[in-house]
Coordinates of C-alpha atoms in Angstrom, one line a residue:
X1 CA 73.0 113.9 108.4
X2 CA 72.1 113.2 112.1
X3 CA 70.0 116.1 113.5
X4 CA 69.5 116.9 116.8
X5 CA 67.6 119.1 119.1
X6 CA 69.3 120.2 122.2
X7 CA 68.5 122.5 125.1
X8 CA 66.0 122.7 127.9
X9 CA 62.6 121.0 127.8
X10 CA 60.6 123.6 125.7
X11 CA 63.8 125.5 124.6
X12 CA 65.3 123.3 122.5
X13 CA 67.4 124.6 119.7
X14 CA 67.9 122.6 116.2
X15 CA 71.5 121.2 115.5
X16 CA 73.4 118.5 113.6
X17 CA 76.2 116.1 114.7
X18 CA 79.4 116.9 112.6
X19 CA 82.3 114.3 111.7
X20 CA 84.0 114.7 115.1
X21 CA 80.5 113.6 117.1
X22 CA 80.1 117.3 118.2
X23 CA 76.8 119.4 118.2
X24 CA 76.6 122.3 115.7
X25 CA 74.1 124.8 116.5
X26 CA 71.5 125.1 113.2
X27 CA 69.4 128.1 114.6
X28 CA 70.8 130.3 111.7
X29 CA 69.8 128.1 109.2
X30 CA 66.4 126.7 110.5
X31 CA 63.9 127.3 113.0
X32 CA 63.7 124.0 114.5
X33 CA 64.0 120.0 113.4
X34 CA 60.3 119.8 112.5
X35 CA 58.1 119.4 109.2
X36 CA 59.6 122.4 107.3
X37 CA 63.2 121.6 107.9
X38 CA 62.7 117.7 107.2
X39 CA 61.2 118.5 103.7
X40 CA 63.3 118.0 100.8
X41 CA 63.9 121.7 100.3
X42 CA 64.3 122.1 104.1
X43 CA 67.0 119.1 104.0
X44 CA 68.6 120.8 101.1
X45 CA 68.9 124.1 102.8
X46 CA 70.6 122.5 105.8
X47 CA 73.0 120.4 103.4
X48 CA 74.0 123.7 101.4
X49 CA 75.4 125.1 104.6
X50 CA 79.2 124.5 105.7
X51 CA 79.4 122.8 108.6
X52 CA 82.6 124.4 109.8
X53 CA 80.8 127.6 109.9
X54 CA 78.3 126.5 112.3
X55 CA 78.8 127.1 116.1
X56 CA 80.0 124.3 118.1
X57 CA 77.8 123.8 121.1
X58 CA 79.9 123.6 124.0
X59 CA 79.9 121.3 127.0
X60 CA 77.1 118.6 128.1
X61 CA 73.7 119.3 126.9
X62 CA 70.4 117.7 127.0
X63 CA 69.1 116.1 123.8
X64 CA 65.3 116.6 123.1
X65 CA 63.3 114.6 121.0
X66 CA 64.9 114.8 117.5
X67 CA 61.9 115.9 116.1
X68 CA 59.0 118.3 116.9
X69 CA 55.5 119.6 115.9
X70 CA 54.8 115.8 115.4
X71 CA 51.3 115.8 113.9
X72 CA 50.6 111.9 113.8
X73 CA 52.4 109.5 115.9
X74 CA 51.4 106.2 114.4
X75 CA 52.3 102.7 115.6
X76 CA 52.4 99.5 114.3
X77 CA 51.5 96.3 116.1
X78 CA 52.7 92.7 116.3
X79 CA 55.1 93.5 113.2
X80 CA 57.4 90.7 114.2
X81 CA 56.3 87.4 114.1
X82 CA 58.1 86.3 117.1
X83 CA 56.9 89.2 119.1
X84 CA 53.6 88.1 118.1
X85 CA 54.3 84.5 119.2
X86 CA 55.5 86.0 123.0
X87 CA 52.3 88.1 123.2
X88 CA 50.0 85.2 122.3
X89 CA 48.7 86.7 119.2
X90 CA 48.6 85.9 115.5
X91 CA 50.4 87.3 113.1
X92 CA 48.1 89.8 111.2
X93 CA 47.4 89.5 107.6
X94 CA 48.0 93.3 107.3
X95 CA 49.5 96.0 109.9
X96 CA 48.1 96.5 113.0
X97 CA 47.9 100.3 113.3
X98 CA 47.3 102.5 116.8
X99 CA 48.2 106.0 117.5
X100 CA 51.0 107.3 120.4
X101 CA 49.9 110.6 121.4
X102 CA 52.2 113.1 120.2
X103 CA 52.3 114.4 124.0
X104 CA 54.1 111.4 125.1
X105 CA 57.0 112.4 123.0
X106 CA 60.3 113.1 125.0
X107 CA 64.0 113.2 124.5
X108 CA 66.2 110.2 124.3
X109 CA 67.6 110.4 127.8
X110 CA 64.7 111.9 129.8
X111 CA 63.0 110.0 132.6
X112 CA 60.4 107.4 131.9
X113 CA 57.5 107.7 134.4
X114 CA 55.4 105.0 135.5
X115 CA 51.9 106.1 135.6
X116 CA 50.3 106.2 138.9
X117 CA 49.0 102.3 140.0
X118 CA 50.5 101.0 136.9
X119 CA 52.0 97.5 137.7
X120 CA 52.8 96.5 133.8
X121 CA 54.7 99.3 132.5
X122 CA 56.8 97.8 129.5
X123 CA 59.8 98.6 127.1
X124 CA 60.0 98.0 123.4
X125 CA 63.1 98.9 121.1
X126 CA 61.6 100.4 117.7
X127 CA 62.7 101.9 114.5
X128 CA 61.1 105.1 113.8
X129 CA 60.2 106.4 110.1
X130 CA 60.2 110.0 109.9
X131 CA 58.1 111.5 107.1
X132 CA 59.7 114.6 105.0
X133 CA 56.9 114.8 102.5
X134 CA 53.0 114.8 102.5
X135 CA 52.0 111.5 101.3
X136 CA 48.7 110.3 100.5
X137 CA 47.9 107.2 98.6
X138 CA 51.5 106.7 97.6
X139 CA 52.6 103.2 95.8
X140 CA 55.2 100.6 97.6
X141 CA 57.7 101.6 95.0
X142 CA 57.5 105.5 95.6
X143 CA 57.1 105.6 99.3
X144 CA 60.8 106.1 100.4
X145 CA 60.7 109.4 98.5
X146 CA 58.4 110.5 101.3
X147 CA 60.7 109.4 104.0
X148 CA 63.1 112.1 105.6
X149 CA 65.1 109.5 107.6
X150 CA 65.3 107.3 110.9
X151 CA 65.2 107.2 114.7
X152 CA 65.1 105.0 117.7
X153 CA 62.1 105.0 119.5
X154 CA 61.3 103.2 123.0
X155 CA 57.7 102.3 122.4
X156 CA 56.8 102.5 126.4
X157 CA 53.7 100.5 127.0
X158 CA 51.3 100.1 129.9
X159 CA 50.0 96.4 129.4
X160 CA 47.0 96.4 131.7
X161 CA 45.9 99.8 130.1
X162 CA 46.5 98.3 126.3
X163 CA 45.0 95.0 126.7
X164 CA 42.8 94.7 130.1
X165 CA 40.8 98.0 129.7
X166 CA 37.7 98.2 128.1
X167 CA 38.1 95.0 125.9
X168 CA 41.6 96.1 124.5
X169 CA 42.5 99.5 124.0
X170 CA 45.6 99.8 122.6
X171 CA 46.1 103.6 122.8
X172 CA 45.1 103.7 126.5
X173 CA 48.5 101.8 127.0
X174 CA 50.7 103.8 124.5
X175 CA 50.3 107.5 125.1
X176 CA 51.0 108.2 128.8
X177 CA 53.5 110.9 129.3
X178 CA 57.2 110.3 128.5
X179 CA 56.0 106.8 126.7
X180 CA 57.6 108.0 123.6
X181 CA 61.4 108.5 123.5
X182 CA 62.9 109.6 120.2
X183 CA 66.6 110.1 119.2
X184 CA 69.2 110.8 120.3
X185 CA 69.1 112.1 116.3
X186 CA 67.1 111.6 113.3
X187 CA 69.7 110.2 110.6
X188 CA 68.9 110.9 107.2
X189 CA 67.8 108.2 104.7
X190 CA 70.9 108.6 102.8
X191 CA 73.1 107.5 105.7
X192 CA 71.4 104.3 106.1
X193 CA 72.6 101.4 103.8
X194 CA 70.0 99.0 104.5
X195 CA 67.3 100.3 106.8
X196 CA 65.9 96.4 106.8
X197 CA 69.1 94.9 108.3
X198 CA 69.6 96.9 111.6
X199 CA 70.7 95.5 115.0
X200 CA 68.3 96.5 117.7
X201 CA 68.9 95.8 121.5
X202 CA 67.6 97.0 124.4
X203 CA 68.7 96.3 128.3
X204 CA 66.9 96.9 131.7
X205 CA 69.7 97.0 134.2
X206 CA 72.6 96.0 132.0
X207 CA 70.9 92.7 131.4
X208 CA 69.9 92.2 127.5
X209 CA 66.4 91.7 127.1
X210 CA 65.6 92.4 123.2
X211 CA 68.1 91.3 120.7
X212 CA 66.8 91.6 117.2
X213 CA 66.9 92.8 113.8
X214 CA 64.7 95.1 111.5
X215 CA 65.4 92.4 108.7
X216 CA 62.6 90.1 110.8
X217 CA 59.7 92.6 110.4
X218 CA 56.9 91.4 109.0
X219 CA 56.0 94.4 107.1
X220 CA 58.9 96.6 105.8
X221 CA 59.4 100.2 105.5
X222 CA 58.0 101.0 102.1
X223 CA 55.1 98.9 102.4
X224 CA 54.1 100.5 105.7
X225 CA 54.5 104.3 104.3
X226 CA 52.4 103.1 101.3
X227 CA 50.0 101.5 103.4
X228 CA 49.3 103.9 106.1
X229 CA 48.8 106.5 103.5
X230 CA 45.9 104.6 102.3
X231 CA 44.1 105.5 105.4
X232 CA 45.3 109.1 106.2
X233 CA 47.5 111.9 104.8
X234 CA 51.1 111.9 106.0
X235 CA 52.6 115.1 106.7
X236 CA 56.5 116.5 106.8
X237 CA 57.5 115.5 110.8
X238 CA 54.7 112.7 111.0
X239 CA 56.4 109.7 112.8
X240 CA 56.0 106.1 112.3
X241 CA 56.9 103.5 114.9
X242 CA 57.6 100.3 113.2
X243 CA 57.2 97.3 115.8
X244 CA 59.4 95.3 118.2
X245 CA 61.3 92.3 118.1
X246 CA 60.9 89.5 121.2
X247 CA 62.0 90.2 124.5
X248 CA 59.6 92.7 126.1
X249 CA 58.5 92.2 129.6
X250 CA 55.2 90.9 129.1
X251 CA 56.9 87.8 127.4
X252 CA 59.1 87.1 130.0
X253 CA 58.3 83.9 132.1
X254 CA 57.4 85.2 134.8
X255 CA 56.6 88.6 133.3
X256 CA 58.6 91.3 134.3
X257 CA 57.7 95.2 134.4
X258 CA 59.6 98.4 134.8
X259 CA 60.0 99.8 138.5
X260 CA 61.1 103.2 139.8
X261 CA 64.8 102.9 139.8
X262 CA 65.7 100.9 136.7
X263 CA 67.8 101.8 134.1
X264 CA 67.1 101.2 130.1
X265 CA 69.6 101.3 127.4
X266 CA 68.0 101.3 124.1
X267 CA 70.3 101.1 120.7
X268 CA 69.6 100.6 116.9
X269 CA 72.5 100.2 114.8
X270 CA 73.7 103.4 112.9
X271 CA 70.9 104.9 114.7
X272 CA 72.5 106.0 118.2
X273 CA 71.8 105.0 121.6
X274 CA 69.1 106.2 124.3
X275 CA 69.6 105.9 128.2
X276 CA 66.7 106.3 130.4
X277 CA 65.9 106.0 134.1
X278 CA 62.4 105.0 135.6
X279 CA 60.8 106.7 138.1
X280 CA 57.1 107.1 139.4
X281 CA 54.9 109.9 138.7

């Protein structure tokens, strides 16, 4: 299934994408695409409904973040060896973890806002994992049993805040408003044949900047879910964004950063496309 949230900011309704690409309204089945809907029982409830009986959403609608009520928005740093190299940092012996503020989450096509005074706002295409069951101290072998599905994340980052403020404070550069576009939809894990073999691309103003694949991740999805669950309890609806391949603005020669008026296109094979415009705050 491909689950979406549609409507004006703060007024989104739950939906799914049918076989023809139309949005079907799930409001009569679940309250929202949140932790309760993403649990095994919640997904089974959605699957039990005939898609043809759900109302078709007419016309063009805004898509919100594909999941709401996110408690933990966890990010993994330097999870692609070639990205670590372009960042001038070693490949870590175990995952680098930091938090993105859940308040930075927006829809896949919402405007990305450059913070006041920022000169180093950057882009990162990333695979995001959406948790479906409470996970605490889970094994790598069992980890996928706790995953509801996957979505696209643009891990927007302000590099000066991240690396130059207070000796390096990654959370400072990762949680600004609009720095977490998620979607367009969450794809349940049964629809993804091999999550470790998905093409990933990001372009700025039509120029391809990132062109990678999840197969080159240093730490793969089952390991990440298991590893993170050793340090915190993951809850249904939590999101883990898993790192980016090379091609970020910081790694360009000379570095290139986002500016008002830029357009960003973010795509992961099987998970959909995001399109954002950049504006000043």
